Amino acid sequence: MTEEIRLQVRKNHENKYKEGYPLLSKDVLTNPESIYKEGSLFQLIDTDGNFIGRGYYGLQNKGIGWILTHKEKEVIDHLFFQRKIAAAINKRSPFYHREDTTAFRVFNGEGDGIGGLTIDYYGEYYLINWYSFGIYQFQEEILSALNLLIQPKGIYEKKRFDEKGQYVEDDDFATGTRADFPLVVKENGVSIEVNLNDGAMTGVFLDQREVRKKLRDKYAMGKTLLNTFSYTGVFSVFAALGGAKHTTSVDLAKRSVELTRAQFLANGIDPETQEIRVEDVFNFFDYGVKHELKYDIVVLDPPSFARSKKHTFSAKKDYTALLKSAIDLTEENGAIIASTNAATFDMKTFKNFVSKAFKEKKLNFKILEENSLPKDFPTHPSFPEGDYLKVLFIQKQASL
Ligand code: SAH
């Protein structure tokens, strides 16, 4: 290990870090110009030079590094990584014992003690997300901890640290045996096809597991569903399996058709009985209004930011407008499942978007369900930003 750099936190930020805030940013330091490099360790000290914590330097869009320990004597070595990963694996032991669910998060960044790193399990294969070149410097320690603790069949990795903090296109295979893709995993008994070596996304977002289950078990029976920003159509598959009368999936990406068809087929549903459209959701909403289309359930799960040819969408700025469009296409007493993974606003703000949208439409509504991250995505008590997922099941009611 190289020598630790000492970084001094400004007086007005001291308390926050002493209380456990894990993310380091440049503006809190008195000496940000110190020379450090990705993956090097630092010691955070207060104005009087007392130890606050120890972490690694790794540039991410969120900050410049993560604090790993508040114990002055704790060394960051291969045993440190082993301890953290072992603890995370132990916590997931109920998941490892499930037969109906074979995909889940094993390690959730700062929530499991190491910011900038996530590890997911997909039916005996593992997928590591490296969120900075800094954390990637510990690849050897982390891979050997995984190999020692659980003997994975194979490990894949996503390097999410190009200049813009985005995914670096690469062969994502890291070690072990290569999987045959698509790999079929189970989620609450449903088959989901995933590919761990095909771009930034895998085919499913594991954090929505409980939402999909609720949709299938409590809402779908006999209903029509519109799934917007549908990607591989997993919400539609769950709805169909829950007895939905019909599903319509809308996504801009051409590949979503083939991927969605495959997800239906993997579950014994004839894709021809469902509708899958390649279209800009915003155009589809216009079309839907013009043709007076109405659905019992509308799923809204947009990316936090998206740019299409005609539209730029930012969840923070445009979610209210998106909801208003969804309201137009929802039957009275029908439900909108509104979801966002934007870390830039909290549940309270999200609920305000909902109130505003219904108010402007002069309609009543009722919140039926509220979801946030599931158990395998633990968050850090001092880092509420990490609790990013917000999902509301909202019933559209009669006029005010
Ligand atoms: N709801 C999905 C995940 C959505 S990922 C699921 O649960 O699996 C975001 C998707 O939004 C991507 O597939 C992307 O192609 C799509 N997308 C982004 N902008 C869009 C737009 N304007 N119209 C339609 N789809 C869009």
Coordinates of C-alpha atoms and ligand atoms in Angstrom, one line a residue:
M1 CA 0.0 0.0 0.0
T2 CA 1.2 3.5 -0.7
E3 CA 1.3 6.1 2.0
E4 CA -2.0 7.7 2.9
I5 CA -2.7 11.3 2.0
R6 CA -4.1 13.4 4.7
L7 CA -7.2 15.4 3.6
Q8 CA -8.6 18.1 5.9
V9 CA -12.3 18.7 6.1
R10 CA -13.5 22.3 6.4
K11 CA -14.9 23.2 9.8
N12 CA -18.5 23.6 8.6
H13 CA -18.5 20.1 7.2
E14 CA -16.8 18.4 10.1
N15 CA -19.9 17.2 11.9
K16 CA -21.5 15.6 8.8
Y17 CA -18.4 13.5 8.3
K18 CA -18.0 12.7 12.0
E19 CA -21.6 11.4 12.0
G20 CA -20.7 9.0 9.2
Y21 CA -21.4 10.7 5.9
P22 CA -19.5 8.4 3.5
L23 CA -19.1 10.4 0.2
L24 CA -16.1 12.7 -0.1
S25 CA -16.5 15.8 -2.3
K26 CA -13.9 18.4 -3.3
D27 CA -15.7 21.4 -1.9
V28 CA -15.6 20.1 1.7
L29 CA -11.8 20.0 1.8
T30 CA -9.3 22.7 2.8
N31 CA -6.6 21.1 0.7
P32 CA -8.3 19.7 -2.3
E33 CA -5.3 20.4 -4.4
S34 CA -3.3 17.6 -2.7
I35 CA -1.9 15.2 -5.1
Y36 CA -3.7 11.9 -5.1
K37 CA -4.5 9.3 -7.6
E38 CA -7.4 6.9 -8.3
G39 CA -7.4 4.1 -5.9
S40 CA -5.0 5.7 -3.4
L41 CA -6.0 5.8 0.2
F42 CA -6.6 9.0 2.2
Q43 CA -7.1 9.9 5.8
L44 CA -9.8 12.4 6.5
I45 CA -8.8 14.7 9.4
D46 CA -10.6 17.5 11.2
T47 CA -9.4 21.1 11.7
D48 CA -7.4 20.0 14.7
G49 CA -5.8 17.2 12.8
N50 CA -7.8 14.4 14.5
F51 CA -8.7 11.3 12.5
I52 CA -12.2 11.1 11.2
G53 CA -12.0 8.3 8.7
R54 CA -10.1 6.5 6.0
G55 CA -11.2 6.0 2.4
Y56 CA -10.2 5.6 -1.2
Y57 CA -10.0 8.2 -3.9
G58 CA -12.2 7.5 -6.9
L59 CA -13.8 10.1 -9.1
Q60 CA -17.5 9.5 -9.8
N61 CA -20.2 12.0 -10.9
K62 CA -21.3 11.9 -7.2
G63 CA -17.9 12.8 -5.6
I64 CA -14.2 12.1 -5.4
G65 CA -14.1 9.2 -3.1
W66 CA -15.7 7.1 -0.4
I67 CA -14.9 6.7 3.3
L68 CA -14.5 3.1 4.2
T69 CA -13.8 3.1 7.9
H70 CA -14.0 5.4 11.0
K71 CA -11.7 3.2 13.0
E72 CA -8.3 4.6 13.0
K73 CA -6.6 1.2 13.4
E74 CA -8.6 -0.5 10.6
V75 CA -6.3 -1.2 7.7
I76 CA -7.7 -1.3 4.1
D77 CA -6.2 -4.5 2.8
H78 CA -7.5 -7.7 1.2
L79 CA -8.9 -8.8 4.5
F80 CA -11.0 -5.6 4.8
F81 CA -12.6 -6.4 1.4
Q82 CA -13.1 -10.0 2.4
R83 CA -14.8 -9.0 5.7
K84 CA -17.2 -6.6 4.0
I85 CA -18.1 -9.0 1.2
A86 CA -18.5 -11.9 3.6
A87 CA -20.9 -9.8 5.8
A88 CA -22.9 -8.8 2.7
I89 CA -23.1 -12.5 1.5
N90 CA -24.3 -13.6 5.0
K91 CA -27.0 -11.0 5.0
R92 CA -28.3 -12.4 1.7
S93 CA -28.4 -16.0 2.9
P94 CA -32.3 -16.1 2.7
F95 CA -31.9 -15.2 -1.0
Y96 CA -29.3 -17.8 -1.6
H97 CA -31.7 -20.4 -0.3
R98 CA -34.6 -19.4 -2.5
E99 CA -35.5 -21.5 -5.5
D100 CA -38.1 -19.2 -7.0
T101 CA -35.7 -16.2 -7.1
T102 CA -32.1 -16.6 -8.5
A103 CA -31.2 -13.0 -9.1
F104 CA -30.5 -10.4 -6.5
R105 CA -28.0 -7.9 -5.2
V106 CA -25.2 -9.2 -3.1
F107 CA -23.4 -6.0 -2.4
N108 CA -25.0 -2.6 -2.5
G109 CA -22.2 0.0 -2.4
E110 CA -22.0 2.3 0.7
G111 CA -25.0 0.4 2.1
D112 CA -22.7 -2.6 2.5
G113 CA -19.7 -0.5 3.5
I114 CA -17.9 0.2 0.2
G115 CA -19.2 3.1 -2.0
G116 CA -18.7 2.8 -5.7
L117 CA -19.1 -0.9 -5.9
T118 CA -22.1 -3.2 -6.5
I119 CA -22.2 -6.9 -7.0
D120 CA -25.3 -8.8 -8.3
Y121 CA -26.0 -12.5 -8.4
Y122 CA -27.6 -14.0 -11.6
G123 CA -28.0 -17.7 -11.3
E124 CA -24.5 -18.7 -10.2
Y125 CA -22.8 -15.9 -12.2
Y126 CA -21.8 -12.6 -10.6
L127 CA -21.8 -9.1 -12.1
I128 CA -19.6 -6.4 -10.5
N129 CA -20.2 -2.8 -11.2
W130 CA -17.2 -0.6 -10.8
Y131 CA -18.3 3.0 -10.5
S132 CA -14.8 4.6 -10.6
F133 CA -11.3 3.8 -11.8
G134 CA -10.4 4.1 -8.2
I135 CA -12.4 1.2 -6.9
Y136 CA -11.3 -0.8 -9.9
Q137 CA -7.8 -0.6 -8.5
F138 CA -9.0 -3.1 -5.9
Q139 CA -10.2 -5.5 -8.5
E140 CA -7.8 -8.2 -7.4
E141 CA -8.7 -8.0 -3.7
I142 CA -12.4 -8.1 -4.6
L143 CA -12.3 -10.9 -7.1
S144 CA -10.2 -13.1 -4.8
A145 CA -12.6 -12.4 -1.9
L146 CA -15.5 -13.5 -4.1
N147 CA -13.7 -16.6 -5.3
L148 CA -12.7 -17.5 -1.8
L149 CA -16.1 -17.0 -0.3
I150 CA -18.5 -18.4 -2.9
Q151 CA -16.7 -20.0 -5.8
P152 CA -18.8 -18.3 -8.5
K153 CA -19.2 -20.1 -11.9
G154 CA -18.1 -16.9 -13.6
I155 CA -17.7 -13.2 -12.9
Y156 CA -18.6 -10.4 -15.3
E157 CA -17.9 -6.7 -14.7
K158 CA -19.1 -3.3 -15.9
K159 CA -16.6 -0.5 -15.9
R160 CA -18.8 2.6 -15.3
F161 CA -16.1 5.2 -15.4
D162 CA -15.4 6.7 -18.8
E163 CA -14.9 10.5 -18.8
K164 CA -18.6 11.1 -18.3
G165 CA -19.0 8.4 -15.7
Q166 CA -20.6 6.1 -18.2
Y167 CA -20.2 2.5 -19.1
V168 CA -17.0 1.6 -21.0
E169 CA -17.9 -0.7 -23.9
D170 CA -15.8 -3.9 -23.5
D171 CA -15.8 -7.6 -23.2
D172 CA -17.3 -7.7 -19.7
F173 CA -16.1 -11.2 -18.8
A174 CA -13.7 -11.1 -15.9
T175 CA -12.9 -14.6 -14.6
G176 CA -14.2 -18.2 -14.2
T177 CA -16.3 -19.8 -16.9
R178 CA -18.2 -17.9 -19.5
A179 CA -22.0 -18.2 -19.4
D180 CA -24.2 -19.0 -22.3
F181 CA -26.4 -16.0 -23.0
P182 CA -29.3 -15.4 -22.7
L183 CA -29.0 -16.8 -19.2
V184 CA -32.4 -17.6 -17.7
V185 CA -32.8 -16.5 -14.0
K186 CA -35.9 -16.8 -11.9
E187 CA -37.7 -14.0 -10.0
N188 CA -40.7 -15.1 -7.8
G189 CA -41.1 -18.1 -10.2
V190 CA -41.0 -16.0 -13.4
S191 CA -38.2 -16.7 -16.0
I192 CA -36.2 -13.7 -17.0
E193 CA -33.6 -13.8 -19.7
V194 CA -30.5 -11.8 -19.0
N195 CA -27.2 -11.1 -20.7
L196 CA -24.3 -10.0 -18.6
N197 CA -22.1 -9.3 -21.6
D198 CA -24.1 -7.0 -23.8
G199 CA -23.7 -3.3 -23.0
A200 CA -24.5 -1.4 -19.8
M201 CA -27.8 -3.1 -18.9
T202 CA -28.5 -6.8 -18.3
G203 CA -32.2 -7.1 -19.3
V204 CA -33.7 -6.6 -15.9
F205 CA -33.6 -4.1 -13.1
L206 CA -33.4 -6.1 -9.9
D207 CA -34.5 -3.3 -7.6
Q208 CA -38.1 -3.5 -9.0
R209 CA -38.7 -7.1 -7.8
E210 CA -41.3 -6.2 -5.3
V211 CA -43.1 -3.9 -7.6
R212 CA -43.4 -6.6 -10.3
K213 CA -44.7 -9.1 -7.7
K214 CA -47.4 -6.7 -6.5
L215 CA -48.4 -5.9 -10.1
R216 CA -48.7 -9.7 -10.8
D217 CA -50.3 -10.8 -7.5
K218 CA -52.6 -7.9 -6.6
Y219 CA -53.4 -5.7 -9.7
A220 CA -53.1 -7.4 -13.0
M221 CA -56.0 -9.9 -13.1
G222 CA -58.4 -9.1 -15.9
K223 CA -56.8 -5.7 -16.6
T224 CA -55.3 -4.0 -19.6
L225 CA -51.8 -2.7 -19.1
L226 CA -49.7 0.0 -20.8
N227 CA -46.0 -0.4 -20.0
T228 CA -44.1 2.7 -21.0
F229 CA -40.3 2.8 -21.2
S230 CA -40.7 -0.9 -21.2
Y231 CA -37.1 -2.0 -22.1
T232 CA -37.3 -5.9 -22.2
G233 CA -40.9 -5.8 -21.1
V234 CA -40.5 -7.5 -17.7
F235 CA -43.4 -5.6 -16.2
S236 CA -45.6 -6.7 -19.0
V237 CA -44.6 -10.3 -18.5
F238 CA -45.5 -10.2 -14.8
A239 CA -48.8 -8.6 -15.6
A240 CA -49.7 -11.2 -18.3
L241 CA -48.7 -14.0 -15.8
G242 CA -51.0 -12.3 -13.3
G243 CA -53.9 -12.7 -15.6
A244 CA -53.9 -9.3 -17.4
K245 CA -56.3 -9.2 -20.4
H246 CA -53.8 -7.5 -22.6
T247 CA -50.4 -5.7 -22.4
T248 CA -48.9 -3.0 -24.6
S249 CA -45.2 -2.3 -24.2
V250 CA -43.7 0.9 -25.6
D251 CA -40.0 1.6 -25.9
L252 CA -37.9 3.7 -28.3
A253 CA -35.2 1.1 -28.6
K254 CA -35.6 -1.2 -31.6
R255 CA -34.1 -4.1 -29.8
S256 CA -36.8 -4.0 -27.2
V257 CA -39.1 -5.9 -29.5
E258 CA -37.0 -8.9 -29.9
L259 CA -36.0 -8.9 -26.2
T260 CA -39.6 -8.5 -25.0
R261 CA -40.8 -11.3 -27.3
A262 CA -38.1 -13.5 -25.8
Q263 CA -39.2 -12.7 -22.2
F264 CA -42.8 -13.7 -23.1
L265 CA -41.7 -16.9 -24.8
A266 CA -39.5 -17.8 -21.8
N267 CA -42.7 -17.9 -19.8
G268 CA -44.9 -19.7 -22.2
I269 CA -46.8 -16.7 -23.4
D270 CA -47.3 -16.2 -27.1
P271 CA -45.9 -12.7 -27.9
E272 CA -48.4 -12.4 -30.7
T273 CA -51.2 -12.0 -28.2
Q274 CA -49.5 -8.9 -26.8
E275 CA -48.6 -5.6 -28.3
I276 CA -45.0 -4.4 -28.5
R277 CA -44.3 -1.0 -30.0
V278 CA -41.1 0.7 -30.9
E279 CA -42.0 4.3 -30.4
D280 CA -41.2 7.5 -28.5
V281 CA -43.4 7.3 -25.4
F282 CA -44.3 11.0 -25.8
N283 CA -45.5 10.5 -29.3
F284 CA -47.5 7.4 -28.2
F285 CA -49.2 9.6 -25.5
D286 CA -50.3 12.1 -28.2
Y287 CA -51.5 9.2 -30.4
G288 CA -53.3 7.7 -27.4
V289 CA -55.1 10.9 -26.5
K290 CA -56.2 11.4 -30.2
H291 CA -57.6 7.9 -30.4
E292 CA -59.0 8.0 -26.8
L293 CA -57.1 4.9 -25.7
K294 CA -57.6 3.9 -22.1
Y295 CA -55.8 1.4 -19.9
D296 CA -56.6 0.0 -16.5
I297 CA -53.0 0.1 -15.5
V298 CA -50.2 2.4 -16.8
V299 CA -46.6 1.7 -15.8
L300 CA -44.3 4.8 -15.9
D301 CA -40.7 3.9 -15.4
P302 CA -38.6 6.5 -17.3
P303 CA -34.9 6.9 -17.0
S304 CA -33.8 10.0 -14.9
F305 CA -32.6 11.6 -18.1
A306 CA -33.4 10.7 -21.7
R307 CA -32.9 12.4 -25.0
S308 CA -34.8 11.3 -28.0
K309 CA -35.0 13.0 -31.4
K310 CA -37.8 15.3 -30.4
H311 CA -37.8 15.3 -26.6
T312 CA -35.5 15.8 -23.7
F313 CA -36.8 14.3 -20.5
S314 CA -35.6 15.0 -17.0
A315 CA -37.4 13.3 -14.2
K316 CA -36.9 16.2 -11.9
K317 CA -38.3 18.8 -14.3
D318 CA -40.8 16.8 -16.4
Y319 CA -42.3 14.0 -14.2
T320 CA -45.5 16.0 -13.5
A321 CA -46.1 16.5 -17.2
L322 CA -45.4 12.8 -17.8
L323 CA -48.0 11.9 -15.1
K324 CA -50.6 14.2 -16.7
S325 CA -50.2 12.3 -20.0
A326 CA -50.5 9.0 -18.2
I327 CA -53.6 10.2 -16.4
D328 CA -55.2 10.9 -19.8
L329 CA -54.7 7.3 -20.8
T330 CA -55.8 5.7 -17.5
E331 CA -59.4 4.5 -16.9
E332 CA -61.3 6.0 -14.0
N333 CA -60.5 3.9 -10.9
G334 CA -57.5 2.5 -12.8
A335 CA -54.0 2.7 -11.5
I336 CA -50.7 4.4 -12.5
I337 CA -47.6 2.7 -11.3
A338 CA -45.2 5.7 -11.2
S339 CA -41.5 5.0 -10.6
T340 CA -38.3 6.9 -10.6
N341 CA -34.7 6.2 -9.8
A342 CA -33.7 9.8 -9.7
A343 CA -31.5 10.5 -6.7
T344 CA -32.0 14.2 -7.1
F345 CA -35.3 14.4 -5.3
D346 CA -37.0 12.4 -2.5
M347 CA -40.3 10.7 -2.0
K348 CA -41.9 13.8 -0.6
T349 CA -41.1 15.7 -3.8
F350 CA -42.2 12.8 -5.9
K351 CA -45.6 12.8 -4.1
N352 CA -45.8 16.6 -4.8
F353 CA -45.4 15.9 -8.5
V354 CA -48.3 13.4 -8.2
S355 CA -50.6 15.9 -6.4
K356 CA -49.8 18.7 -8.8
A357 CA -50.5 16.5 -11.9
F358 CA -53.9 15.4 -10.5
K359 CA -54.8 18.8 -9.4
E360 CA -54.0 20.3 -12.8
K361 CA -56.2 17.6 -14.3
K362 CA -58.9 18.5 -11.7
L363 CA -59.1 14.9 -10.5
N364 CA -58.9 13.1 -7.2
F365 CA -56.4 10.3 -6.6
K366 CA -55.4 7.8 -3.9
I367 CA -52.0 6.4 -3.2
L368 CA -52.5 2.6 -2.9
E369 CA -48.9 1.5 -2.4
E370 CA -45.5 2.9 -1.8
N371 CA -42.3 1.1 -2.6
S372 CA -38.6 1.8 -2.1
L373 CA -35.5 -0.3 -2.4
P374 CA -35.9 -4.0 -1.5
K375 CA -33.9 -5.7 1.3
D376 CA -31.0 -6.8 -0.8
F377 CA -30.4 -3.1 -1.6
P378 CA -29.5 -1.8 1.9
T379 CA -28.8 1.9 2.2
H380 CA -26.4 3.8 4.4
P381 CA -28.1 5.6 7.3
S382 CA -26.1 8.8 6.8
F383 CA -26.6 8.8 3.0
P384 CA -30.2 9.2 2.1
E385 CA -29.3 9.9 -1.6
G386 CA -28.5 6.2 -1.8
D387 CA -32.2 5.4 -1.2
Y388 CA -33.0 6.4 -4.8
L389 CA -36.0 4.2 -5.8
K390 CA -39.4 5.7 -5.4
V391 CA -42.5 3.8 -6.6
L392 CA -46.2 4.8 -6.1
F393 CA -49.3 2.9 -7.1
I394 CA -51.8 5.6 -7.6
Q395 CA -55.5 5.2 -8.2
K396 CA -57.1 7.7 -10.6
Q397 CA -60.4 8.8 -9.2
A398 CA -63.4 11.0 -10.3
S399 CA -63.3 14.7 -10.8
L400 CA -62.6 17.1 -7.9
Ligands
SAH1 N1 -39.1 -0.1 -17.1 C1 -38.0 -0.9 -17.6 C2 -36.7 -0.2 -17.5 C3 -36.6 1.1 -18.3 S1 -35.0 1.5 -18.8 C4 -37.9 -2.2 -16.8 O1 -38.5 -2.2 -15.7 O2 -37.2 -3.1 -17.2 C5 -35.3 2.9 -19.7 C6 -35.9 2.6 -21.1 O3 -36.5 3.8 -21.6 C7 -34.9 2.2 -22.1 O4 -35.2 0.9 -22.6 C8 -34.9 3.3 -23.2 O5 -34.8 2.7 -24.5 C9 -36.3 3.8 -23.0 N2 -36.6 5.2 -23.4 C10 -35.9 6.3 -23.1 N3 -36.5 7.4 -23.7 C11 -37.6 6.9 -24.3 C12 -38.7 7.6 -25.0 N4 -38.7 8.9 -25.2 N5 -39.7 6.8 -25.4 C13 -39.7 5.5 -25.3 N6 -38.7 4.8 -24.6 C14 -37.7 5.5 -24.1

